[in-house]
């Protein structure tokens, strides 16, 4: 909602925020998109260096195997003295075993190091993306579906983990082995090497050409999976509504269509990768058979020893295997590049609401906060042609209770959102703000977001209950509160009785979104949460809308009491559709189409016979 900086995840060494660069259209899904992972890899340079050392040692041990095999064949099997031959064979087999032991130890060390890196970097990346998304303003969520964000946090980071923790290491190891095998072929048989090199080029070029299509399809496949995840997240959060409209078949069909689209794109990607794999296997087999054919002819002609042939064949096999693995790794890199690109797009998103460069302090007094709205003009980004507020000016004295009333869409909730800096007011032609919101004379844009919101408590119309216990839900308002303070807030909100009646009392798990509670019970927990926070400025958005008449009277009395602070009064701004709940407010402000049309006490507004009087006549008559 605020800062554009990416909070690095907690670890032994925290990675810095990745550079805010948007991947260009030409580079979409290209392997160089993996460069976005560099800020997350950099803190673990020591482990990466150790992994590279073990990787190179394992590759060298593999390359040493053909040399030991050649010595076994040429020196251990041609000796005519049986005793000497037995001793030579034992020495050569011991050398082969030593190579195998070294290969096993170095490979195990490499596997552990790269697996640790994969898990660590993936955890850091998930933490950074999640932390960054939490700081985005509501404008971000107007265009980004929650299900898509979840898909990127799970499926895309899993692909990155596969590459960092496995594929990249395998690719580097086989690259070292391939280069080493080529070098040994140059040393042992330059002619064979020159032909092999030409054959490798003939394999690599078509591989790159096919890989471009795999890259595009990989990105498309991940996007389609994210689409289906977004549909599922949206529908599962509204199951009662779906079932009440008997829309289960429609929603199942919509999800099925999305998954079918993802399946079709995945099949195209798999078909392209299958073509790539088939080409690499056939080309490598041809390369290997050609090497065997030429080497066998050389042995028959007496130009090469059997050991030399065995060594050459093994190096050709190693080279062919390295090329094959590199082809597979290249496909994984293409998929991970698309995933990394999508994650970097999230990390590169900038919130339009940011902390000030030179923050000011908020002067406080024991009499609450003075709130001033000065000539506000605001349009929601998704509705640029429809003003939500225009010329809105209002001042709340410290400790005053002011109610905002009006028809739906009049701009009441917008006032709350601007006051909490979920959005900023519009800018004029010269870039200056279209209006100001001030607390105790300080423009809220000059305050750190954490400071601003720490002094505001909100009770929303739709109470939010987390998947936790009742105690934890209330303590969310002030994490350091004691159990006694939590219980005291619950008593003040008239929630104590029903909470103690739950199976485990305050420790009872309330279920996802509080499904185990009634609407009124959820509302009272939200009120208790705000009371526990005890802020100098309280925002009530239809805080009693979900309560029955009796509970409403009790909670209304509790809210009236909560307006008193320890050293003075609390400033309160109330949104109300039910006018009976705000008759005792110090002032009532009537909004219509983003403008203030009436202002005064309940009695004064009734006497005017205007908009408020008509609303009151309708409600009280009903």
Coordinates of C-alpha atoms in Angstrom, one line a residue:
X1 CA 0.0 0.0 0.0
X2 CA 2.9 2.3 0.5
X3 CA 6.5 1.9 0.0
X4 CA 7.9 0.9 -3.3
X5 CA 10.9 -0.8 -1.8
X6 CA 10.8 -4.6 -1.7
X7 CA 11.2 -5.8 1.9
X8 CA 13.8 -8.5 1.8
X9 CA 12.9 -11.7 3.4
X10 CA 14.3 -12.8 6.7
X11 CA 17.3 -15.0 6.5
X12 CA 20.8 -15.3 7.7
X13 CA 21.7 -12.8 5.0
X14 CA 18.9 -10.7 3.5
X15 CA 19.0 -10.0 -0.2
X16 CA 18.5 -6.5 -1.3
X17 CA 15.6 -5.2 -3.2
X18 CA 15.8 -6.2 -6.9
X19 CA 16.3 -3.5 -9.4
X20 CA 13.1 -2.0 -10.7
X21 CA 13.4 -2.8 -14.4
X22 CA 10.5 -3.9 -16.5
X23 CA 11.4 -6.6 -19.0
X24 CA 11.2 -5.3 -22.6
X25 CA 8.8 -6.9 -25.0
X26 CA 11.7 -8.3 -27.1
X27 CA 13.1 -10.0 -24.1
X28 CA 9.9 -11.6 -22.8
X29 CA 10.6 -15.1 -21.6
X30 CA 14.3 -15.0 -22.8
X31 CA 16.9 -16.7 -20.6
X32 CA 18.4 -13.3 -19.8
X33 CA 15.2 -12.6 -17.9
X34 CA 16.7 -14.8 -15.2
X35 CA 19.0 -11.9 -14.4
X36 CA 16.2 -10.7 -12.2
X37 CA 17.3 -13.4 -9.7
X38 CA 20.7 -11.9 -9.3
X39 CA 19.8 -9.7 -6.3
X40 CA 18.5 -12.8 -4.6
X41 CA 21.6 -14.9 -5.4
X42 CA 24.1 -12.2 -4.5
X43 CA 23.9 -12.6 -0.7
X44 CA 24.9 -16.2 -1.0
X45 CA 28.0 -15.8 -3.0
X46 CA 30.0 -18.0 -0.6
X47 CA 27.7 -20.9 -1.0
X48 CA 27.5 -20.4 -4.8
X49 CA 31.3 -20.4 -5.0
X50 CA 31.4 -23.6 -2.9
X51 CA 28.8 -25.2 -5.2
X52 CA 30.8 -24.2 -8.3
X53 CA 33.9 -25.7 -6.8
X54 CA 32.2 -29.0 -6.1
X55 CA 30.6 -28.9 -9.5
X56 CA 33.9 -28.5 -11.3
X57 CA 35.5 -31.2 -9.1
X58 CA 32.7 -33.6 -9.9
X59 CA 33.0 -32.8 -13.6
X60 CA 36.8 -33.3 -13.5
X61 CA 36.3 -36.6 -11.7
X62 CA 33.9 -37.7 -14.5
X63 CA 36.5 -36.6 -17.2
X64 CA 39.2 -38.5 -15.4
X65 CA 37.3 -41.8 -15.7
X66 CA 38.1 -42.4 -19.4
X67 CA 41.8 -41.8 -18.7
X68 CA 41.7 -44.4 -16.0
X69 CA 39.8 -46.7 -18.3
X70 CA 42.3 -46.3 -21.1
X71 CA 45.2 -47.1 -18.7
X72 CA 43.3 -50.2 -17.6
X73 CA 42.8 -51.5 -21.1
X74 CA 46.2 -50.6 -22.6
X75 CA 48.4 -51.3 -19.6
X76 CA 46.5 -53.7 -17.4
X77 CA 45.3 -56.2 -20.1
X78 CA 48.2 -56.4 -22.5
X79 CA 50.9 -57.6 -19.9
X80 CA 51.9 -61.2 -20.6
X81 CA 53.1 -61.8 -17.0
X82 CA 50.0 -63.0 -15.2
X83 CA 51.3 -61.9 -11.8
X84 CA 52.3 -58.5 -13.0
X85 CA 49.0 -58.3 -14.9
X86 CA 47.0 -59.1 -11.7
X87 CA 48.9 -56.4 -9.8
X88 CA 48.4 -53.9 -12.6
X89 CA 44.7 -54.7 -12.8
X90 CA 44.3 -54.2 -9.1
X91 CA 46.1 -50.8 -9.2
X92 CA 44.0 -49.7 -12.1
X93 CA 40.8 -50.8 -10.5
X94 CA 41.8 -49.0 -7.4
X95 CA 42.3 -45.9 -9.4
X96 CA 38.9 -46.3 -11.0
X97 CA 37.3 -46.8 -7.6
X98 CA 39.1 -43.7 -6.3
X99 CA 37.7 -41.7 -9.2
X100 CA 34.2 -43.1 -8.4
X101 CA 34.6 -42.1 -4.7
X102 CA 35.7 -38.6 -5.6
X103 CA 32.8 -38.4 -8.1
X104 CA 30.3 -39.5 -5.4
X105 CA 31.6 -37.2 -2.7
X106 CA 31.8 -34.1 -4.9
X107 CA 28.4 -34.8 -6.6
X108 CA 26.7 -35.2 -3.1
X109 CA 28.3 -31.9 -1.9
X110 CA 27.2 -30.2 -5.1
X111 CA 23.7 -31.6 -4.8
X112 CA 23.3 -30.4 -1.2
X113 CA 24.7 -26.9 -1.9
X114 CA 22.5 -26.2 -5.0
X115 CA 19.4 -27.7 -3.3
X116 CA 19.9 -25.4 -0.3
X117 CA 20.3 -22.5 -2.7
X118 CA 17.2 -23.4 -4.6
X119 CA 15.1 -23.6 -1.4
X120 CA 16.6 -20.5 0.1
X121 CA 16.3 -18.3 -3.0
X122 CA 12.8 -19.5 -3.6
X123 CA 11.8 -18.6 0.0
X124 CA 13.4 -15.2 -0.3
X125 CA 11.7 -14.6 -3.6
X126 CA 8.3 -15.5 -2.3
X127 CA 8.8 -13.4 0.8
X128 CA 9.9 -10.4 -1.3
X129 CA 7.0 -10.7 -3.7
X130 CA 4.4 -11.1 -1.0
X131 CA 5.8 -8.3 1.1
X132 CA 5.9 -6.0 -1.9
X133 CA 2.3 -6.9 -2.9
X134 CA 1.1 -6.1 0.6
X135 CA 2.4 -2.5 0.2
X136 CA 0.5 -1.8 -3.0
X137 CA -2.4 0.6 -3.0
X138 CA -5.9 -0.5 -3.8
X139 CA -5.3 0.8 -7.3
X140 CA -3.1 -2.3 -7.9
X141 CA -5.9 -4.7 -7.0
X142 CA -8.3 -2.9 -9.3
X143 CA -6.4 -4.4 -12.2
X144 CA -4.7 -7.5 -10.7
X145 CA -6.7 -10.6 -9.6
X146 CA -5.7 -12.2 -6.3
X147 CA -5.7 -15.6 -7.9
X148 CA -3.1 -14.5 -10.4
X149 CA -0.9 -13.2 -7.6
X150 CA -1.2 -16.5 -5.8
X151 CA -0.3 -18.4 -9.0
X152 CA 2.8 -16.4 -9.3
X153 CA 3.7 -17.0 -5.6
X154 CA 3.3 -20.7 -6.0
X155 CA 3.6 -22.1 -9.5
X156 CA 6.1 -19.5 -10.8
X157 CA 8.4 -19.7 -7.7
X158 CA 8.3 -23.5 -8.0
X159 CA 9.7 -23.2 -11.5
X160 CA 12.4 -20.9 -10.3
X161 CA 13.2 -23.4 -7.5
X162 CA 13.6 -26.2 -10.1
X163 CA 16.1 -24.1 -12.0
X164 CA 18.2 -22.7 -9.2
X165 CA 18.1 -25.9 -7.2
X166 CA 18.7 -28.4 -10.0
X167 CA 18.6 -27.5 -13.6
X168 CA 21.1 -24.6 -13.5
X169 CA 23.6 -26.8 -11.6
X170 CA 23.1 -29.7 -14.1
X171 CA 23.5 -27.3 -17.0
X172 CA 26.8 -25.9 -15.6
X173 CA 28.1 -29.4 -14.8
X174 CA 27.3 -30.7 -18.2
X175 CA 28.7 -27.5 -19.8
X176 CA 32.0 -28.1 -18.0
X177 CA 32.0 -31.8 -19.0
X178 CA 31.2 -31.0 -22.6
X179 CA 34.0 -28.4 -22.8
X180 CA 36.3 -30.9 -21.1
X181 CA 35.4 -33.7 -23.4
X182 CA 36.0 -31.5 -26.4
X183 CA 39.4 -30.5 -25.0
X184 CA 40.3 -34.1 -24.4
X185 CA 39.2 -35.0 -28.0
X186 CA 41.4 -32.2 -29.3
X187 CA 44.3 -33.6 -27.3
X188 CA 43.8 -37.2 -28.2
X189 CA 42.4 -36.9 -31.7
X190 CA 42.2 -33.5 -33.4
X191 CA 40.5 -34.8 -36.5
X192 CA 37.7 -36.4 -34.6
X193 CA 37.3 -33.3 -32.6
X194 CA 36.9 -31.0 -35.6
X195 CA 34.2 -33.2 -37.0
X196 CA 32.5 -33.5 -33.6
X197 CA 32.6 -29.8 -33.2
X198 CA 30.9 -29.3 -36.5
X199 CA 28.3 -31.8 -35.6
X200 CA 27.7 -30.1 -32.2
X201 CA 27.1 -26.8 -34.1
X202 CA 24.5 -28.6 -36.3
X203 CA 22.8 -29.8 -33.1
X204 CA 22.8 -26.5 -31.3
X205 CA 21.5 -24.1 -34.0
X206 CA 18.2 -26.0 -34.6
X207 CA 17.9 -26.4 -30.8
X208 CA 18.0 -22.6 -30.4
X209 CA 15.4 -22.2 -33.2
X210 CA 13.0 -24.7 -31.6
X211 CA 13.7 -23.2 -28.2
X212 CA 12.3 -19.8 -29.2
X213 CA 8.8 -21.4 -29.8
X214 CA 9.1 -23.3 -26.5
X215 CA 9.8 -20.0 -24.7
X216 CA 6.8 -18.3 -26.1
X217 CA 4.5 -21.2 -25.3
X218 CA 5.9 -21.5 -21.8
X219 CA 4.9 -18.0 -21.0
X220 CA 1.5 -18.5 -22.5
X221 CA 1.0 -21.7 -20.5
X222 CA 1.8 -20.0 -17.2
X223 CA -0.6 -17.1 -18.0
X224 CA -3.4 -19.6 -18.7
X225 CA -2.8 -21.5 -15.5
X226 CA -2.9 -18.1 -13.6
X227 CA -6.3 -17.4 -15.3
X228 CA -7.8 -20.6 -13.9
X229 CA -6.3 -19.9 -10.5
X230 CA -7.9 -16.5 -10.5
X231 CA -11.3 -17.9 -11.3
X232 CA -11.0 -20.5 -8.6
X233 CA -10.0 -18.0 -5.9
X234 CA -12.8 -15.7 -6.8
X235 CA -15.5 -18.4 -6.8
X236 CA -14.3 -20.2 -3.7
X237 CA -14.6 -16.9 -1.8
X238 CA -18.2 -16.6 -2.8
X239 CA -19.5 -20.1 -2.6
X240 CA -22.7 -19.2 -0.7
X241 CA -23.6 -16.7 -3.5
X242 CA -22.8 -19.2 -6.2
X243 CA -25.0 -21.9 -4.6
X244 CA -27.9 -19.5 -3.9
X245 CA -28.1 -18.7 -7.6
X246 CA -27.6 -22.4 -8.5
X247 CA -24.6 -21.3 -10.6
X248 CA -22.4 -24.3 -9.8
X249 CA -22.7 -25.8 -13.3
X250 CA -21.9 -22.4 -14.9
X251 CA -18.9 -21.8 -12.7
X252 CA -17.6 -25.3 -13.1
X253 CA -17.9 -24.9 -16.9
X254 CA -16.1 -21.5 -16.7
X255 CA -13.3 -23.1 -14.7
X256 CA -13.2 -26.1 -17.1
X257 CA -12.9 -23.8 -20.1
X258 CA -10.0 -22.0 -18.4
X259 CA -8.2 -25.2 -17.6
X260 CA -8.9 -26.5 -21.1
X261 CA -7.2 -23.4 -22.5
X262 CA -4.3 -24.0 -20.2
X263 CA -4.2 -27.7 -21.3
X264 CA -4.2 -26.8 -25.0
X265 CA -1.3 -24.3 -24.6
X266 CA 0.6 -26.8 -22.4
X267 CA 0.1 -29.5 -25.1
X268 CA 1.6 -27.1 -27.7
X269 CA 4.5 -26.4 -25.4
X270 CA 5.0 -30.2 -24.8
X271 CA 4.8 -30.9 -28.5
X272 CA 7.5 -28.4 -29.2
X273 CA 9.7 -29.7 -26.4
X274 CA 9.1 -33.3 -27.6
X275 CA 10.4 -32.2 -31.0
X276 CA 13.4 -30.7 -29.4
X277 CA 14.1 -33.8 -27.4
X278 CA 13.7 -36.1 -30.4
X279 CA 16.1 -33.9 -32.5
X280 CA 18.7 -33.9 -29.7
X281 CA 18.6 -37.7 -29.1
X282 CA 18.7 -38.5 -32.8
X283 CA 21.5 -36.0 -33.5
X284 CA 23.5 -37.3 -30.5
X285 CA 23.0 -40.9 -31.5
X286 CA 24.3 -40.1 -35.0
X287 CA 27.3 -38.4 -33.4
X288 CA 28.0 -41.3 -31.2
X289 CA 27.7 -43.9 -33.9
X290 CA 29.8 -41.9 -36.2
X291 CA 32.5 -41.8 -33.6
X292 CA 32.3 -45.6 -33.0
X293 CA 32.5 -46.2 -36.7
X294 CA 35.6 -44.1 -37.3
X295 CA 37.3 -45.3 -34.1
X296 CA 36.7 -49.0 -35.0
X297 CA 38.2 -48.4 -38.4
X298 CA 41.2 -46.8 -36.9
X299 CA 41.8 -49.7 -34.5
X300 CA 41.5 -52.2 -37.3
X301 CA 44.0 -50.2 -39.3
X302 CA 46.4 -50.1 -36.4
X303 CA 46.2 -46.4 -36.1
X304 CA 44.7 -46.5 -32.6
X305 CA 44.9 -48.7 -29.6
X306 CA 41.8 -50.3 -28.0
X307 CA 42.3 -48.2 -24.9
X308 CA 42.5 -45.1 -27.0
X309 CA 39.3 -46.1 -28.8
X310 CA 37.6 -46.7 -25.5
X311 CA 38.7 -43.4 -24.2
X312 CA 37.6 -41.6 -27.3
X313 CA 34.2 -43.3 -27.3
X314 CA 33.6 -42.4 -23.7
X315 CA 34.5 -38.8 -24.3
X316 CA 32.1 -38.7 -27.3
X317 CA 29.4 -40.2 -25.1
X318 CA 30.1 -37.6 -22.4
X319 CA 29.9 -34.9 -25.0
X320 CA 26.7 -36.2 -26.5
X321 CA 25.2 -36.7 -23.1
X322 CA 26.2 -33.1 -22.1
X323 CA 24.6 -31.7 -25.2
X324 CA 21.4 -33.7 -24.6
X325 CA 21.2 -32.5 -20.9
X326 CA 21.9 -29.0 -22.0
X327 CA 19.0 -29.2 -24.4
X328 CA 16.7 -30.3 -21.6
X329 CA 18.1 -27.7 -19.2
X330 CA 17.6 -25.0 -21.9
X331 CA 13.9 -25.9 -22.0
X332 CA 13.7 -25.6 -18.2
X333 CA 15.5 -22.3 -18.4
X334 CA 13.0 -21.0 -20.9
X335 CA 10.0 -21.9 -18.6
X336 CA 11.8 -20.5 -15.5
X337 CA 12.6 -17.3 -17.5
X338 CA 8.9 -16.8 -18.1
X339 CA 8.2 -17.4 -14.5
X340 CA 10.9 -15.0 -13.3
X341 CA 9.7 -12.4 -15.7
X342 CA 6.2 -12.6 -14.3
X343 CA 7.6 -12.3 -10.7
X344 CA 9.8 -9.4 -11.7
X345 CA 6.7 -7.6 -13.1
X346 CA 5.1 -7.8 -9.7
X347 CA 8.2 -6.6 -8.0
X348 CA 8.6 -3.7 -10.5
X349 CA 5.0 -2.4 -9.8
X350 CA 5.2 0.9 -8.1
X351 CA 2.5 2.1 -5.7
X352 CA 1.4 5.7 -6.4
X353 CA 1.1 6.2 -2.6
X354 CA 4.6 6.4 -1.1
X355 CA 6.3 7.6 2.1
X356 CA 7.5 11.3 1.9
X357 CA 11.1 12.0 1.2
X358 CA 11.3 14.4 4.2
X359 CA 8.8 13.1 6.7
X360 CA 7.3 15.3 9.4
X361 CA 6.2 14.5 12.9
X362 CA 2.5 14.5 13.9
X363 CA 2.0 16.9 16.9
X364 CA -0.3 15.3 19.4
X365 CA -2.4 16.7 22.2
X366 CA -4.6 15.1 24.8
X367 CA -7.7 16.4 23.1
X368 CA -7.6 14.1 20.0
X369 CA -6.8 15.0 16.4
X370 CA -8.1 17.9 14.3
X371 CA -8.9 16.7 10.8
X372 CA -9.2 19.0 7.8
X373 CA -10.3 18.3 4.3
X374 CA -9.5 21.2 2.0
X375 CA -11.1 21.5 -1.4
X376 CA -10.5 17.8 -2.3
X377 CA -11.0 16.6 -5.9
X378 CA -10.6 12.9 -6.7
X379 CA -11.3 10.5 -9.4
X380 CA -10.8 6.7 -9.0
X381 CA -8.1 5.5 -11.5
X382 CA -10.6 2.9 -12.9
X383 CA -13.3 5.7 -13.4
X384 CA -11.3 8.7 -14.6
X385 CA -14.4 10.4 -16.1
X386 CA -16.6 10.2 -12.9
X387 CA -15.5 12.4 -10.0
X388 CA -15.9 10.8 -6.6
X389 CA -15.3 14.0 -4.7
X390 CA -15.3 17.6 -6.0
X391 CA -14.6 20.7 -3.9
X392 CA -15.0 18.7 -0.7
X393 CA -14.1 20.7 2.4
X394 CA -14.7 19.7 6.0
X395 CA -13.0 20.3 9.4
X396 CA -13.3 18.1 12.5
X397 CA -12.4 19.7 15.8
X398 CA -10.4 17.5 18.2
X399 CA -12.8 15.1 20.0
X400 CA -15.7 15.9 17.7
X401 CA -18.0 13.2 16.3
X402 CA -19.1 13.9 12.7
X403 CA -21.4 11.6 10.7
X404 CA -21.3 11.4 6.9
X405 CA -24.7 10.5 5.3
X406 CA -26.0 10.3 1.8
X407 CA -27.0 8.0 -0.9
X408 CA -24.7 5.2 -2.1
X409 CA -22.0 6.6 -4.4
X410 CA -22.1 10.0 -2.7
X411 CA -18.4 9.8 -1.8
X412 CA -18.6 8.8 1.9
X413 CA -16.2 5.8 1.7
X414 CA -13.9 7.8 -0.6
X415 CA -13.4 10.3 2.3
X416 CA -12.2 7.4 4.5
X417 CA -9.9 6.0 1.8
X418 CA -8.2 9.4 1.2
X419 CA -7.9 10.0 4.9
X420 CA -6.0 6.7 5.3
X421 CA -4.0 7.4 2.1
X422 CA -5.1 4.3 0.3
X423 CA -5.3 6.8 -2.6
X424 CA -4.0 10.3 -3.0
X425 CA -6.0 13.3 -4.3
X426 CA -5.9 14.2 -8.0
X427 CA -3.1 16.4 -9.3
X428 CA -3.6 19.7 -11.1
X429 CA -2.1 20.6 -14.5
X430 CA 1.1 21.8 -12.8
X431 CA 1.4 18.6 -10.8
X432 CA 0.2 20.2 -7.5
X433 CA -2.3 18.3 -5.4
X434 CA -6.0 19.0 -5.9
X435 CA -6.7 19.7 -2.3
X436 CA -5.2 18.7 1.1
X437 CA -6.0 16.4 4.0
X438 CA -4.4 17.5 7.2
X439 CA -4.1 16.1 10.8
X440 CA -3.4 18.7 13.4
X441 CA -2.3 21.0 10.6
X442 CA 0.1 18.6 8.9
X443 CA -0.6 17.4 5.4
X444 CA -0.9 13.6 5.6
X445 CA 1.4 13.2 2.6
X446 CA 4.2 14.6 4.8
X447 CA 3.7 11.9 7.3
X448 CA 5.1 8.3 7.1
X449 CA 2.4 5.9 6.2
X450 CA 3.1 3.8 9.3
X451 CA 2.7 6.9 11.5
X452 CA -0.5 8.0 9.8
X453 CA -2.2 4.7 10.0
X454 CA -1.0 4.0 13.5
X455 CA -3.2 6.9 14.7
X456 CA -6.3 5.7 12.9
X457 CA -8.6 2.9 13.9
X458 CA -11.2 1.6 11.4
X459 CA -14.3 -0.6 11.8
X460 CA -15.4 -1.5 8.3
X461 CA -18.9 -2.4 7.2
X462 CA -17.8 -5.8 6.1
X463 CA -15.9 -7.1 9.1
X464 CA -12.7 -9.0 8.3
X465 CA -12.0 -12.1 10.4
X466 CA -8.7 -13.9 10.0
X467 CA -8.2 -17.7 10.1
X468 CA -7.1 -17.6 13.7
X469 CA -8.5 -17.7 17.2
X470 CA -10.8 -15.1 18.6
X471 CA -8.0 -13.9 20.9
X472 CA -5.6 -13.4 18.0
X473 CA -8.3 -11.7 15.9
X474 CA -8.9 -9.0 18.5
X475 CA -5.2 -8.7 19.3
X476 CA -4.6 -7.9 15.7
X477 CA -5.4 -4.3 16.7
X478 CA -2.4 -4.2 19.0
X479 CA -0.1 -7.3 18.9
X480 CA 1.6 -6.5 22.2
X481 CA -1.7 -6.3 24.2
X482 CA -2.1 -8.6 27.2
X483 CA -4.9 -11.2 27.4
X484 CA -6.6 -9.0 30.0
X485 CA -6.6 -6.0 27.7
X486 CA -8.0 -8.2 24.9
X487 CA -10.8 -9.4 27.1
X488 CA -11.5 -5.8 28.3
X489 CA -11.9 -4.7 24.7
X490 CA -14.2 -7.6 24.0
X491 CA -16.3 -6.7 27.0
X492 CA -16.6 -3.1 25.8
X493 CA -17.7 -4.3 22.4
X494 CA -20.2 -6.7 24.0
X495 CA -18.4 -9.7 22.5
X496 CA -17.2 -11.3 25.7
X497 CA -20.4 -13.4 26.4
X498 CA -20.6 -15.1 23.1
X499 CA -16.8 -15.6 22.9
X500 CA -16.8 -17.4 26.3
X501 CA -19.7 -19.6 25.1
X502 CA -17.6 -20.9 22.2
X503 CA -16.1 -24.5 22.7
X504 CA -12.6 -23.2 23.5
X505 CA -13.5 -19.7 24.5
X506 CA -11.1 -17.1 23.3
X507 CA -8.9 -19.8 21.9
X508 CA -11.6 -21.1 19.5
X509 CA -10.5 -21.1 15.9
X510 CA -13.0 -19.0 14.0
X511 CA -12.6 -20.5 10.5
X512 CA -11.7 -18.9 7.2
X513 CA -13.3 -15.4 7.1
X514 CA -15.0 -16.2 10.4
X515 CA -17.5 -18.7 8.9
X516 CA -18.3 -20.0 12.4
X517 CA -19.7 -16.7 13.5
X518 CA -22.8 -14.7 12.7
X519 CA -22.5 -11.3 10.9
X520 CA -23.2 -9.5 14.2
X521 CA -20.6 -11.5 16.0
X522 CA -18.0 -10.7 13.4
X523 CA -18.8 -7.1 13.6
X524 CA -18.4 -7.0 17.3
X525 CA -15.0 -8.6 17.1
X526 CA -14.0 -5.9 14.5
X527 CA -15.2 -3.2 17.0
X528 CA -13.2 -4.9 19.8
X529 CA -10.1 -4.9 17.6
X530 CA -10.4 -1.1 17.0
X531 CA -11.1 -0.5 20.7
X532 CA -8.0 -2.4 21.6
X533 CA -5.9 -0.2 19.3
X534 CA -7.3 2.8 21.1
X535 CA -6.4 5.4 18.3
X536 CA -7.0 9.1 18.6
X537 CA -9.0 9.0 15.3
X538 CA -11.7 6.4 14.8
X539 CA -13.4 5.7 11.5
X540 CA -16.7 3.8 11.7
X541 CA -18.1 2.6 8.3
X542 CA -21.6 1.3 9.2
X543 CA -20.0 -0.3 12.2
X544 CA -23.3 -1.6 13.5
X545 CA -24.9 -2.5 10.2
X546 CA -24.8 -6.3 10.9
X547 CA -26.2 -6.1 14.4
X548 CA -29.8 -6.7 15.6
X549 CA -31.6 -3.9 17.4
X550 CA -30.6 -5.0 20.9
X551 CA -27.0 -5.6 20.1
X552 CA -26.9 -2.3 18.2
X553 CA -28.0 -0.4 21.2
X554 CA -25.3 -2.1 23.4
X555 CA -22.5 -1.6 20.8
X556 CA -23.6 2.0 20.1
X557 CA -23.3 2.7 23.8
X558 CA -19.9 1.0 23.8
X559 CA -18.8 3.1 20.8
X560 CA -19.9 6.3 22.6
X561 CA -17.8 5.2 25.6
X562 CA -14.9 4.3 23.4
X563 CA -14.7 7.9 22.1
X564 CA -13.3 8.9 25.4
X565 CA -9.5 8.5 25.6
X566 CA -7.4 8.3 28.7
X567 CA -6.5 12.0 28.5
X568 CA -9.2 13.4 26.4
X569 CA -11.8 12.8 23.7
X570 CA -11.3 10.8 20.5
X571 CA -12.2 12.3 17.1
X572 CA -14.7 10.1 15.3
X573 CA -15.9 10.1 11.7
X574 CA -18.9 7.9 11.1
X575 CA -20.5 6.7 7.9
X576 CA -24.1 5.9 8.4
X577 CA -27.1 4.8 6.3
X578 CA -29.3 4.2 9.3
X579 CA -29.8 7.7 10.5
X580 CA -31.0 6.5 13.9
X581 CA -27.4 5.6 14.8
X582 CA -26.0 9.1 14.3
X583 CA -28.8 11.3 15.8
X584 CA -26.4 12.2 18.7
X585 CA -23.4 13.1 16.5
X586 CA -22.0 16.6 17.1
X587 CA -22.6 17.3 13.4
X588 CA -24.1 15.5 10.4
X589 CA -22.7 16.1 6.9
X590 CA -24.9 15.2 3.9
X591 CA -23.1 14.3 0.7
X592 CA -24.5 14.1 -2.8
X593 CA -22.4 13.3 -5.9
X594 CA -19.1 14.1 -4.1
X595 CA -20.2 17.5 -2.7
X596 CA -21.4 18.6 0.7
X597 CA -25.0 19.8 0.3
X598 CA -26.1 20.1 4.0
X599 CA -24.4 20.3 7.4
X600 CA -25.7 20.6 11.0
X601 CA -27.2 18.7 13.9
X602 CA -30.0 16.2 13.6
X603 CA -32.6 18.6 14.7
X604 CA -31.3 21.5 12.6
X605 CA -31.3 19.4 9.5
X606 CA -34.8 18.1 10.1
X607 CA -35.9 21.7 10.4
X608 CA -34.3 22.6 7.1
X609 CA -36.6 20.2 5.2
X610 CA -33.9 19.3 2.7
X611 CA -32.1 16.1 1.6
X612 CA -31.5 14.9 5.2
X613 CA -35.1 15.5 6.2
X614 CA -36.4 13.5 3.2
X615 CA -34.0 10.6 4.1
X616 CA -35.1 10.7 7.7
X617 CA -38.8 10.8 6.8
X618 CA -38.4 7.7 4.7
X619 CA -36.4 5.8 7.3
X620 CA -38.3 6.8 10.4
X621 CA -41.7 6.4 8.7
X622 CA -40.6 2.9 7.7

